[in-house]
Amino acid sequence: MAHSTDAERMEKIVSLCKRRGFIFQAGEIYGGLNGVWDYGPLGVELKRNLKDYWWRRTVQQRDDIVGIDGSILTHQAILVASGHVGGFSDPMSDCLLTRARLRADQIEPQSGPVHSYTGARHEASGWSTSRSFSVLRRQGEDENKARKTARQFYHQFRGSHDIGEKEIELLGESVEEVTDSTRFNPANGALLTEPREFNLMFQTKVGASADENDPNAVAYLRPETAQSIFTQYRNVSDSTRVKLPFGIAQVGKAFRNEINPRNFTFRSREFEQMEVEYFCRPEDGLRLTDEWLEQRLKFYEEIGIPRDQLHVLDVPEKDRAHYSKKTYDIEYAFPFGIQELEGVAYRTDYDLSKHQQHSGRPMDYFDDQTKERFIPHVVEPSAGVDRTVLALICQAYDEEQVDDGKGGSETRIVMRFAPRMAPVKVGVFPLLKNKPALVGKAREVRDLLQPFMTVFYDEAGAIGRRYRRQDEAGTPFGVTIDFDTLGENDPALKGTVTLRERDSMSQQRVPIDELLPRLLEAIR
RNA sequence: GCGGGUGUAGCUCAGUGGUAGAGCACUUCCUUGCCAAGGAAGAUGUCGCGCGUUCGAAUCGCGUCACCCGCUCCA
């Protein structure tokens, strides 16, 4: 591993992602769209491999889980029932003095005298304003402190530094006692803006000629994939005759209007989730939450993220959603910090109960054996696709010093993806491109492999450069066709090729007939 | 949202008011040869965007967009 700070490492990763075609910024030629990203040719293969493998392990190789693919446009009533409309937003207030942004519902109520002003002026320059401002005088502060804060505000409000704060004259001072007010910044007593609701959902209107003011036309881009599973739970169980415990899986996009997207693709406004809602009897919920945690950790190991790079956070009650009895966060050690990849949450019967209540449709389950009727509980392992792709990229990125053949060393950049995740599985190269026999044979090898895996065929330039280019793409294998393949020098080598392994750079002579079974075994 | 930084060729970057640059990558060709090899030739720019100052702006000012770092936020 190279000796570089984490920020430097992350910059190199972002740079490689663009250079090699993993991830581009959305709308880049128009200056970019904040918090939105496009996947390039290598990125889309990587992402697809991840989703396909998750689907295979979670749905196809199990008898107790079925899949759905729900719509992104979501009926507003669903999100009212789930608590996202109204609840999925944070009231925010800004400090008028420092412009700090605060959660209005988390401000400590304060009491004390409030100094209010109707405006301010600076006689010498003829400047004045009738903008009002107030300051809460906190415990132990005198009147001059409140006036100083007010002068700071007006000085800043004036926007020019040609006069000093102390020269500003405050106008229309009045003092009034308040109790338990959340309208003032606890840090400095300055007045806050009115709390504003920041709705984190993207709203849209359904119907081409929808009336702007028709409340029934409002729909939302889903903020999580889970709700379509809950709302179709009845249809799925009726049409498949599944018995508890069973799960419904989904992979799909979700949208949140994040206040502050950060860390490359980590916090995006448009992102993809892979999740299961696993329905069970109430008494099994806690046990299954632990079982799912173990299964999910195993999954990460299978895609090349070792256990020691993962952290499991047993989310304390105060940080859990109110309906959750138990939540584990599976976190990965990204270069920018330890951050969540997946949440395994025991959501109790909250969601189905809410939808039963709001829709008036029964969501209960009748157990034939025990003759009990109850609303199933739910365990939800919900993973971020884009976050996992980013973790795969960060985990794979490596720089190593290799001998340059001239007595010195040079840096080799190599993406050490697990072969089953690698965007391209094998590179096929004729040693020289100006020899038709080599090129023809190499194309035959490409055609042999291409129906079974992603193959990159490259005949341009020096062979070493072609190998290194594939190292940056994370291609685990390279196959080179040379004159021995044609049987020119030694008849015993006819029909063999060089198989080069990415991580060790070792080479091996392999008969073409053995290539396909060997590679298939290595990438499955 | 606040504060700081950055934005010039595909990539990494140089260029402090006077003709737009380098290295690498890329394209074509040569090479019986395997780890960014050697040689020859070639193409590549809204200097993030807008407005302003100026005879003249990549360079100075204002605004704006995006990314990075710290804070804040993260149902």
Coordinates of C-alpha atoms (C1' of nucleotides) in Angstrom, one line a residue:
Chain A
M1 CA 0.0 0.0 0.0
A2 CA 1.4 3.4 -0.9
H3 CA 2.3 5.9 1.8
S4 CA -0.2 8.7 1.2
T5 CA -2.8 10.4 3.3
D6 CA -6.3 9.2 3.0
A7 CA -7.4 12.4 1.1
E8 CA -4.6 11.8 -1.4
R9 CA -5.6 8.2 -1.8
M10 CA -9.2 9.2 -2.4
E11 CA -8.2 11.8 -5.0
K12 CA -6.2 9.2 -6.9
I13 CA -9.1 6.8 -6.8
V14 CA -11.5 9.5 -8.1
S15 CA -9.0 10.3 -10.8
L16 CA -8.6 6.7 -11.9
C17 CA -12.4 6.3 -11.9
K18 CA -12.7 9.1 -14.5
R19 CA -9.5 8.2 -16.5
R20 CA -10.5 4.5 -16.9
G21 CA -14.2 5.0 -17.3
F22 CA -15.7 3.8 -14.0
I23 CA -17.5 6.9 -12.8
F24 CA -18.2 10.3 -14.3
Q25 CA -19.9 13.3 -12.9
A26 CA -23.4 13.7 -14.3
G27 CA -23.9 16.7 -16.6
E28 CA -20.2 17.4 -16.5
I29 CA -20.1 19.4 -19.8
Y30 CA -22.6 21.8 -18.4
G31 CA -20.7 22.3 -15.1
G32 CA -21.9 19.2 -13.3
L33 CA -25.0 18.4 -11.2
N34 CA -24.4 18.2 -7.5
G35 CA -24.7 14.8 -5.9
V36 CA -25.4 12.9 -9.1
W37 CA -23.1 10.5 -11.0
D38 CA -22.9 8.5 -14.2
Y39 CA -21.3 5.1 -14.5
G40 CA -19.0 4.6 -17.4
P41 CA -18.2 1.4 -19.4
L42 CA -16.2 -0.3 -16.6
G43 CA -18.3 1.1 -13.8
V44 CA -21.5 -0.3 -15.2
E45 CA -20.0 -3.8 -15.5
L46 CA -18.8 -3.6 -11.9
K47 CA -22.1 -2.4 -10.7
R48 CA -24.0 -5.0 -12.7
N49 CA -21.7 -7.8 -11.4
L50 CA -22.5 -6.7 -7.8
K51 CA -26.2 -6.5 -8.3
D52 CA -26.3 -9.8 -10.3
Y53 CA -24.3 -11.6 -7.6
W54 CA -26.5 -10.2 -4.8
W55 CA -29.6 -11.3 -6.7
R56 CA -28.2 -14.8 -7.3
R57 CA -27.3 -15.3 -3.6
T58 CA -30.3 -13.6 -2.1
V59 CA -33.1 -14.7 -4.4
Q60 CA -32.2 -17.4 -6.9
Q61 CA -30.2 -19.6 -4.5
R62 CA -32.9 -19.5 -1.7
D63 CA -36.3 -21.0 -1.5
D64 CA -37.7 -18.5 1.0
I65 CA -37.1 -15.2 -0.9
V66 CA -38.8 -13.9 -4.0
G67 CA -38.2 -10.7 -5.9
I68 CA -40.1 -7.7 -7.2
D69 CA -39.3 -4.6 -9.2
G70 CA -41.4 -1.7 -7.9
S71 CA -42.1 1.6 -9.5
I72 CA -40.0 4.7 -8.7
L73 CA -43.0 7.1 -9.0
T74 CA -44.8 6.6 -5.7
H75 CA -48.4 7.3 -4.7
Q76 CA -48.4 10.1 -2.1
A77 CA -50.7 8.1 0.2
I78 CA -48.0 5.5 0.5
L79 CA -45.5 8.0 1.8
V80 CA -48.1 9.7 4.0
A81 CA -48.7 6.3 5.6
S82 CA -45.0 5.5 6.0
G83 CA -44.4 8.8 7.6
H84 CA -42.2 10.2 4.9
V85 CA -44.5 13.1 4.0
G86 CA -44.3 15.4 6.9
G87 CA -41.8 13.3 8.8
F88 CA -39.1 12.9 6.2
S89 CA -38.0 16.4 6.6
D90 CA -36.0 18.4 9.1
P91 CA -37.1 21.9 10.2
M92 CA -34.0 24.0 9.9
S93 CA -33.2 27.5 11.2
D94 CA -30.3 29.7 10.2
C95 CA -28.4 32.0 12.6
L96 CA -28.8 35.5 11.2
L97 CA -25.3 36.5 12.6
T98 CA -23.1 33.5 11.8
R99 CA -25.4 31.8 9.2
A100 CA -24.9 28.5 11.0
R101 CA -27.6 26.1 10.2
L102 CA -29.4 24.4 13.1
R103 CA -32.0 21.7 13.5
A104 CA -34.9 23.7 14.9
D105 CA -36.3 20.7 16.8
Q106 CA -33.0 20.2 18.6
I107 CA -32.5 23.7 19.9
E108 CA -32.5 23.9 23.7
P109 CA -35.3 26.3 24.9
Q110 CA -33.9 29.4 26.4
S111 CA -35.2 32.1 28.7
G112 CA -34.1 35.7 29.4
P113 CA -34.4 39.3 28.3
V114 CA -34.5 39.9 24.5
H115 CA -33.1 43.1 23.1
S116 CA -34.9 44.1 19.9
Y117 CA -33.9 46.8 17.4
T118 CA -35.9 48.4 14.6
G119 CA -32.8 49.2 12.6
A120 CA -29.4 50.9 12.6
R121 CA -27.5 53.7 11.0
H122 CA -24.1 55.3 10.5
E123 CA -24.5 59.0 10.6
A124 CA -21.2 60.0 9.0
S125 CA -21.7 57.9 5.8
G126 CA -25.5 58.5 5.7
W127 CA -26.2 54.7 5.8
S128 CA -29.2 53.4 7.5
T129 CA -31.5 50.3 7.5
S130 CA -34.9 49.6 9.0
R131 CA -34.2 45.8 9.2
S132 CA -35.2 44.5 12.6
F133 CA -33.0 42.3 14.7
S134 CA -33.1 40.7 18.2
V135 CA -30.7 39.3 20.6
L136 CA -31.3 37.1 23.6
R137 CA -29.2 38.1 26.6
R138 CA -28.1 34.9 28.2
Q139 CA -27.2 34.2 31.8
G140 CA -24.4 36.3 33.1
E141 CA -24.3 38.7 30.1
D142 CA -24.8 42.4 30.4
E143 CA -26.7 44.7 28.1
N144 CA -23.6 45.8 26.3
K145 CA -22.9 42.2 25.2
A146 CA -26.4 42.2 23.5
R147 CA -25.7 45.5 21.8
K148 CA -22.3 44.3 20.6
T149 CA -23.9 41.3 19.0
A150 CA -26.5 43.5 17.4
R151 CA -23.8 45.8 16.0
Q152 CA -22.0 42.8 14.6
F153 CA -25.1 41.8 12.8
Y154 CA -25.8 45.3 11.3
H155 CA -22.1 45.6 10.4
Q156 CA -22.2 42.4 8.5
F157 CA -25.6 43.2 7.0
R158 CA -24.2 46.5 5.6
G159 CA -21.7 44.3 3.8
S160 CA -18.8 46.7 3.7
H161 CA -15.8 47.0 6.0
D162 CA -15.0 50.7 5.6
I163 CA -16.4 51.6 9.0
G164 CA -15.9 49.8 12.3
E165 CA -18.6 47.9 14.2
K166 CA -18.4 50.3 17.1
E167 CA -19.4 53.3 14.9
I168 CA -22.8 51.7 14.1
E169 CA -25.7 53.3 16.0
L170 CA -28.6 51.0 17.0
L171 CA -32.1 52.3 16.7
G172 CA -35.4 51.6 18.5
E173 CA -34.1 49.4 21.3
S174 CA -36.8 47.6 23.3
V175 CA -36.4 44.8 25.9
E176 CA -38.8 42.0 26.6
E177 CA -38.6 38.8 28.7
V178 CA -39.1 35.5 26.9
T179 CA -39.3 32.0 28.3
D180 CA -38.5 28.7 26.7
S181 CA -37.8 30.2 23.3
T182 CA -36.1 28.3 20.5
R183 CA -35.9 31.3 18.2
F184 CA -32.3 32.3 19.3
N185 CA -28.9 30.7 18.7
P186 CA -27.7 29.1 21.9
A187 CA -24.2 29.8 20.9
N188 CA -24.4 33.6 20.6
G189 CA -28.0 34.7 21.4
A190 CA -28.6 36.0 17.9
L191 CA -32.1 35.7 16.3
L192 CA -32.7 32.7 14.0
T193 CA -34.7 32.6 10.8
E194 CA -38.2 31.1 11.0
P195 CA -37.8 27.3 10.9
R196 CA -38.0 26.0 7.3
E197 CA -39.1 22.6 6.3
F198 CA -36.5 20.9 4.2
N199 CA -38.3 18.1 2.5
L200 CA -35.8 15.5 1.5
M201 CA -38.1 13.9 -1.1
F202 CA -38.3 14.9 -4.8
Q203 CA -41.8 15.8 -5.7
T204 CA -43.4 15.6 -9.1
K205 CA -46.8 15.9 -10.8
V206 CA -48.5 13.0 -12.6
G207 CA -50.3 13.6 -15.8
A208 CA -49.0 15.7 -18.7
S209 CA -51.5 18.5 -18.1
A210 CA -51.6 18.2 -14.4
D211 CA -53.0 21.3 -12.7
E212 CA -50.2 22.9 -10.7
N213 CA -52.6 23.2 -7.8
D214 CA -54.2 19.8 -7.9
P215 CA -53.1 18.1 -4.7
N216 CA -54.1 14.7 -6.1
A217 CA -51.6 14.9 -8.9
V218 CA -48.7 15.0 -6.5
A219 CA -46.4 12.0 -6.6
Y220 CA -42.9 11.4 -5.3
L221 CA -39.7 9.7 -6.4
R222 CA -39.4 7.0 -3.8
P223 CA -36.9 7.8 -1.0
E224 CA -36.4 4.1 -0.3
T225 CA -37.3 0.9 -2.2
A226 CA -38.9 -0.6 0.9
Q227 CA -42.4 0.9 0.6
S228 CA -43.3 -0.9 -2.7
I229 CA -42.4 -4.2 -1.0
F230 CA -44.7 -3.4 2.0
T231 CA -47.5 -2.2 -0.2
Q232 CA -47.3 -5.3 -2.5
Y233 CA -46.8 -7.7 0.4
R234 CA -50.3 -8.9 0.1
N235 CA -50.3 -9.5 -3.6
V236 CA -46.9 -11.3 -3.4
S237 CA -48.0 -13.6 -0.6
D238 CA -51.4 -14.3 -2.3
S239 CA -49.8 -15.1 -5.7
T240 CA -46.9 -17.2 -4.5
R241 CA -48.3 -19.1 -1.5
V242 CA -45.2 -18.4 0.5
K243 CA -45.2 -19.2 4.2
L244 CA -43.6 -17.4 7.0
P245 CA -40.8 -16.7 7.3
F246 CA -40.2 -15.4 3.8
G247 CA -38.6 -12.4 2.2
I248 CA -39.3 -10.1 -0.7
A249 CA -36.2 -8.7 -2.4
Q250 CA -35.7 -5.7 -4.6
V251 CA -32.9 -3.8 -6.3
G252 CA -33.7 -0.3 -7.5
K253 CA -33.1 3.4 -7.4
A254 CA -34.2 5.7 -4.7
F255 CA -33.9 9.5 -4.4
R256 CA -33.2 11.9 -1.5
N257 CA -32.6 15.6 -1.8
E258 CA -29.6 15.5 0.5
I259 CA -28.7 18.9 1.9
N260 CA -25.0 18.2 1.4
P261 CA -23.8 15.5 -0.9
R262 CA -20.3 14.5 -0.1
N263 CA -17.5 12.0 -0.6
F264 CA -17.7 11.2 -4.3
T265 CA -20.6 8.9 -4.8
F266 CA -21.0 8.1 -1.1
R267 CA -23.8 10.4 -0.4
S268 CA -25.7 10.9 -3.7
R269 CA -29.1 12.3 -4.4
E270 CA -29.9 9.5 -6.8
F271 CA -28.7 6.1 -5.6
E272 CA -29.5 2.4 -5.8
Q273 CA -30.5 0.1 -3.0
M274 CA -30.5 -3.7 -2.7
E275 CA -32.7 -4.8 0.1
V276 CA -34.9 -7.6 1.5
E277 CA -37.9 -7.3 3.7
Y278 CA -37.9 -10.5 5.6
F279 CA -41.3 -11.3 7.1
C280 CA -41.4 -13.4 10.2
R281 CA -43.3 -14.3 13.4
P282 CA -42.8 -11.5 16.1
E283 CA -40.8 -13.8 18.4
D284 CA -38.3 -14.5 15.7
G285 CA -37.4 -10.9 14.8
L286 CA -34.4 -10.4 17.1
R287 CA -32.8 -13.8 16.3
L288 CA -33.2 -13.3 12.5
T289 CA -31.7 -9.8 12.8
D290 CA -28.5 -11.4 14.1
E291 CA -28.7 -14.2 11.5
W292 CA -29.0 -11.7 8.7
L293 CA -26.0 -9.7 10.0
E294 CA -23.9 -12.8 9.7
Q295 CA -25.1 -13.7 6.2
R296 CA -24.5 -10.2 5.0
L297 CA -20.9 -10.1 6.4
K298 CA -20.3 -13.4 4.6
F299 CA -21.6 -11.8 1.4
Y300 CA -19.1 -8.9 1.6
E301 CA -16.3 -11.4 2.1
E302 CA -17.5 -13.2 -1.1
I303 CA -17.2 -10.1 -3.2
G304 CA -13.7 -9.3 -1.9
I305 CA -14.3 -7.0 1.1
P306 CA -12.5 -8.7 4.0
R307 CA -14.1 -8.9 7.4
D308 CA -11.3 -6.8 9.0
Q309 CA -12.2 -3.8 6.8
L310 CA -15.8 -3.9 8.0
H311 CA -17.1 -2.6 11.3
V312 CA -20.4 -3.6 12.8
L313 CA -22.2 -0.9 14.8
D314 CA -24.9 -2.0 17.1
V315 CA -26.9 1.2 16.8
P316 CA -27.9 2.5 20.3
E317 CA -31.5 3.1 21.0
K318 CA -31.3 6.9 20.9
D319 CA -30.0 6.8 17.3
R320 CA -32.4 4.2 16.0
A321 CA -35.7 5.0 14.1
H322 CA -38.4 4.9 16.7
Y323 CA -40.0 1.8 15.3
S324 CA -36.8 -0.3 15.3
K325 CA -36.1 -2.6 18.1
K326 CA -32.6 -3.4 16.9
T327 CA -30.4 -2.1 14.1
Y328 CA -26.9 -3.0 13.0
D329 CA -24.9 -0.8 10.7
I330 CA -22.3 -2.5 8.6
E331 CA -19.6 0.0 7.9
Y332 CA -16.6 0.1 5.7
A333 CA -13.2 1.8 6.3
F334 CA -13.3 4.2 3.4
P335 CA -10.3 6.5 2.8
F336 CA -12.5 9.4 4.0
G337 CA -13.7 7.5 7.2
I338 CA -15.7 4.6 8.5
Q339 CA -19.1 4.9 6.9
E340 CA -22.2 2.9 6.5
L341 CA -22.7 0.4 3.7
E342 CA -25.7 -1.4 4.9
G343 CA -28.3 -1.3 7.7
V344 CA -29.8 -4.5 9.1
A345 CA -32.9 -3.2 10.9
Y346 CA -35.6 -5.0 12.8
R347 CA -38.6 -2.8 11.9
T348 CA -41.2 -4.8 13.9
D349 CA -44.7 -4.6 12.4
Y350 CA -44.5 -0.9 12.0
D351 CA -44.8 -0.6 8.2
L352 CA -47.5 -3.2 7.6
S353 CA -49.5 -1.9 10.5
K354 CA -49.3 1.6 9.2
H355 CA -50.4 0.5 5.7
Q356 CA -53.2 -1.6 7.1
Q357 CA -54.4 1.5 9.1
H358 CA -54.2 4.0 6.2
S359 CA -55.4 1.8 3.4
G360 CA -58.0 -0.1 5.3
R361 CA -56.7 -3.4 3.7
P362 CA -55.9 -6.3 5.9
M363 CA -52.1 -7.0 6.2
D364 CA -52.4 -9.8 8.8
Y365 CA -51.2 -13.4 8.3
F366 CA -53.1 -16.5 9.3
D367 CA -50.9 -19.3 10.5
D368 CA -52.6 -22.6 9.5
Q369 CA -50.7 -24.6 12.1
T370 CA -51.2 -22.5 15.2
K371 CA -54.5 -20.9 14.1
E372 CA -53.1 -17.5 15.0
R373 CA -53.7 -14.3 13.1
F374 CA -51.1 -11.5 13.4
I375 CA -49.3 -8.8 11.5
P376 CA -45.8 -10.2 10.5
H377 CA -42.7 -8.5 11.8
V378 CA -39.9 -7.5 9.4
V379 CA -36.2 -7.7 9.4
E380 CA -34.6 -5.4 6.7
P381 CA -31.1 -5.9 5.4
S382 CA -30.8 -2.8 3.2
A383 CA -27.5 -2.2 1.3
G384 CA -26.4 0.7 -0.8
V385 CA -25.4 -0.5 -4.3
D386 CA -23.3 2.7 -5.1
R387 CA -21.7 2.6 -1.7
T388 CA -20.7 -1.0 -2.1
V389 CA -19.3 -0.3 -5.6
L390 CA -17.3 2.5 -4.1
A391 CA -16.1 0.2 -1.3
L392 CA -15.1 -2.4 -4.0
I393 CA -13.1 0.3 -5.9
C394 CA -11.4 1.6 -2.7
Q395 CA -10.6 -1.9 -1.6
A396 CA -9.2 -2.9 -5.0
Y397 CA -7.0 0.2 -5.5
D398 CA -3.4 -0.6 -5.0
E399 CA -0.1 0.9 -5.9
E400 CA 3.1 -1.2 -5.9
Q401 CA 6.7 -0.7 -6.7
V402 CA 7.9 -3.0 -9.5
D403 CA 11.3 -3.5 -11.1
D404 CA 11.5 -1.5 -14.3
G405 CA 14.1 -3.8 -15.9
K406 CA 16.7 -1.1 -15.8
G407 CA 17.7 -1.5 -12.2
G408 CA 15.2 1.0 -10.9
S409 CA 11.6 0.7 -9.9
E410 CA 8.3 2.2 -11.0
T411 CA 4.8 2.4 -9.6
R412 CA 2.2 -0.1 -10.9
I413 CA -1.4 0.9 -10.3
V414 CA -3.6 -2.2 -10.1
M415 CA -7.2 -2.7 -9.2
R416 CA -7.3 -6.0 -7.3
F417 CA -11.0 -6.8 -7.8
A418 CA -12.2 -10.3 -6.8
P419 CA -12.4 -12.0 -10.3
R420 CA -16.2 -12.5 -9.9
M421 CA -16.7 -8.7 -9.5
A422 CA -14.1 -7.6 -12.1
P423 CA -15.7 -5.6 -14.9
V424 CA -13.6 -7.3 -17.6
K425 CA -12.5 -10.9 -16.9
V426 CA -9.8 -11.4 -19.5
G427 CA -7.7 -9.4 -21.9
V428 CA -6.8 -11.1 -25.2
F429 CA -3.7 -9.9 -27.1
P430 CA -1.8 -10.8 -30.2
L431 CA 1.9 -10.2 -29.4
L432 CA 2.3 -8.1 -32.5
K433 CA -0.4 -6.6 -34.6
N434 CA 1.4 -6.5 -37.9
K435 CA 1.4 -10.3 -38.2
P436 CA -2.0 -11.5 -39.6
A437 CA -1.5 -15.1 -38.3
L438 CA -1.2 -13.8 -34.7
V439 CA -4.1 -11.4 -35.1
G440 CA -6.3 -14.1 -36.6
K441 CA -5.5 -16.6 -33.9
A442 CA -6.1 -14.0 -31.2
R443 CA -9.5 -13.2 -32.6
E444 CA -10.3 -16.9 -32.5
V445 CA -9.5 -17.0 -28.8
R446 CA -11.6 -13.9 -28.2
D447 CA -14.6 -15.5 -30.0
L448 CA -14.1 -18.6 -28.0
L449 CA -14.3 -16.8 -24.6
Q450 CA -16.7 -13.9 -25.4
P451 CA -20.0 -15.9 -25.1
F452 CA -19.1 -16.7 -21.5
M453 CA -17.5 -13.6 -20.1
T454 CA -16.5 -10.0 -20.7
V455 CA -13.4 -10.0 -22.9
F456 CA -11.3 -7.1 -23.8
Y457 CA -9.4 -7.5 -27.1
D458 CA -6.4 -5.2 -27.7
E459 CA -3.8 -5.3 -30.4
A460 CA -2.4 -1.8 -30.2
G461 CA 1.1 -0.9 -28.9
A462 CA 3.6 -2.7 -26.7
I463 CA 2.5 -5.8 -24.9
G464 CA 3.7 -4.5 -21.5
R465 CA 1.6 -1.4 -21.9
R466 CA -1.5 -3.5 -22.7
Y467 CA -1.0 -5.5 -19.6
R468 CA -0.6 -2.4 -17.4
R469 CA -3.7 -0.9 -18.9
Q470 CA -5.7 -3.9 -17.9
D471 CA -4.2 -3.7 -14.4
E472 CA -5.8 -0.3 -14.0
A473 CA -9.1 -1.8 -15.2
G474 CA -8.7 -4.6 -12.7
T475 CA -8.9 -7.4 -15.4
P476 CA -7.7 -10.5 -13.5
F477 CA -6.3 -12.4 -16.5
G478 CA -4.5 -11.7 -19.8
V479 CA -4.0 -14.1 -22.7
T480 CA -1.2 -13.5 -25.2
I481 CA -1.0 -15.2 -28.6
D482 CA 2.6 -15.5 -29.9
F483 CA 4.6 -17.5 -32.5
D484 CA 4.7 -20.5 -30.3
T485 CA 0.9 -20.6 -30.4
L486 CA 1.3 -21.1 -34.1
G487 CA 3.8 -23.9 -33.5
E488 CA 6.6 -22.0 -35.3
N489 CA 9.5 -22.8 -33.0
D490 CA 8.5 -25.9 -31.0
P491 CA 5.6 -28.1 -32.3
A492 CA 5.0 -29.2 -28.7
L493 CA 3.9 -25.6 -27.9
K494 CA 1.4 -25.4 -30.8
G495 CA -2.0 -24.3 -29.6
T496 CA -0.8 -22.9 -26.3
V497 CA -0.9 -19.3 -25.1
T498 CA 0.6 -17.3 -22.3
L499 CA -1.9 -16.8 -19.4
R500 CA -0.9 -13.8 -17.3
E501 CA -2.2 -13.3 -13.8
R502 CA -2.9 -9.8 -12.7
D503 CA -2.0 -9.8 -9.0
S504 CA 1.3 -11.8 -9.2
M505 CA 2.1 -10.9 -12.9
S506 CA 3.1 -14.5 -13.2
Q507 CA 2.9 -16.2 -16.6
Q508 CA 2.0 -19.7 -17.5
R509 CA 1.8 -21.7 -20.7
V510 CA -1.7 -23.0 -21.2
P511 CA -3.4 -25.0 -24.0
I512 CA -6.2 -23.0 -25.6
D513 CA -8.5 -26.0 -25.0
E514 CA -8.1 -25.5 -21.2
L515 CA -8.6 -21.8 -21.2
L516 CA -12.4 -21.7 -20.9
P517 CA -12.9 -24.2 -18.1
R518 CA -10.0 -22.6 -16.1
L519 CA -11.3 -19.1 -16.5
L520 CA -14.9 -20.1 -15.8
E521 CA -13.8 -21.7 -12.6
A522 CA -11.9 -18.7 -11.5
I523 CA -14.6 -16.1 -12.1
R524 CA -17.8 -17.8 -10.9
Chain B
rG1 C1' -25.5 26.2 5.1
rC2 C1' -20.5 28.3 7.0
rG3 C1' -15.1 28.6 6.5
rG4 C1' -10.7 27.2 3.6
rG5 C1' -8.7 25.2 -1.0
rU6 C1' -9.0 23.8 -6.2
rG7 C1' -10.8 24.3 -11.5
rU8 C1' -5.6 25.3 -18.0
rA9 C1' -5.2 19.2 -23.6
rG10 C1' -8.0 12.6 -22.3
rC11 C1' -4.8 12.5 -17.4
rU12 C1' -1.1 15.1 -14.0
rC13 C1' 0.3 19.9 -13.9
rA14 C1' 3.5 24.6 -15.3
rG15 C1' 2.2 29.4 -16.9
rU16 C1' 1.3 36.6 -11.7
rG17 C1' -1.5 41.7 -17.8
rG18 C1' 1.3 41.0 -24.1
rU19 C1' 1.1 34.8 -29.8
rA20 C1' -1.6 28.5 -25.1
rG21 C1' 2.8 25.1 -22.7
rA22 C1' 5.3 20.3 -20.8
rG23 C1' 5.2 15.1 -19.4
rC24 C1' 2.3 11.0 -19.9
rA25 C1' -1.8 9.0 -22.6
rC26 C1' -3.9 8.9 -27.6
rU27 C1' -3.7 7.9 -33.5
rU28 C1' -0.7 6.0 -37.7
rC29 C1' 3.7 3.4 -39.1
rC30 C1' 8.5 0.4 -38.1
rU31 C1' 10.3 -3.9 -34.7
rU32 C1' 10.2 -12.6 -34.0
rG33 C1' 8.7 -10.8 -29.3
rC34 C1' 6.1 -10.8 -22.6
rC35 C1' 5.5 -6.0 -18.1
rA36 C1' 3.7 1.6 -19.0
rA37 C1' 10.3 -1.1 -24.3
rG38 C1' 12.8 1.7 -28.6
rG39 C1' 12.3 4.7 -33.1
rA40 C1' 9.5 8.0 -36.8
rA41 C1' 5.3 11.0 -37.7
rG42 C1' 0.5 13.2 -36.1
rA43 C1' -4.0 15.1 -33.7
rU44 C1' -5.7 17.5 -29.3
rG45 C1' -7.8 23.5 -25.9
rU46 C1' -15.6 27.3 -24.6
rC47 C1' -8.0 28.3 -19.8
rG48 C1' -15.2 25.7 -15.3
rC49 C1' -19.2 29.5 -16.7
rG50 C1' -21.0 34.8 -16.8
rC51 C1' -20.3 39.9 -16.1
rG52 C1' -16.8 43.7 -15.3
rU53 C1' -11.8 46.5 -15.3
rU54 C1' -8.1 47.2 -19.4
rC55 C1' -5.5 49.0 -25.7
rG56 C1' -5.1 43.9 -24.2
rA57 C1' -7.3 39.0 -19.1
rA58 C1' -5.7 31.9 -18.1
rU59 C1' -3.6 36.0 -15.0
rC60 C1' -7.1 41.6 -11.7
rG61 C1' -12.4 42.4 -9.5
rC62 C1' -17.5 40.7 -8.7
rG63 C1' -21.0 36.8 -9.3
rU64 C1' -22.0 31.7 -10.3
rC65 C1' -21.3 26.2 -10.9
rA66 C1' -18.6 21.9 -9.6
rC67 C1' -15.1 19.1 -6.7
rC68 C1' -11.9 18.5 -2.2
rC69 C1' -10.9 19.4 3.2
rG70 C1' -12.9 21.0 8.1
rC71 C1' -17.6 22.2 10.6
rU72 C1' -22.8 21.2 10.3
rC73 C1' -26.3 17.6 8.7
rC74 C1' -27.2 12.4 7.7
rA75 C1' -35.4 10.1 8.7

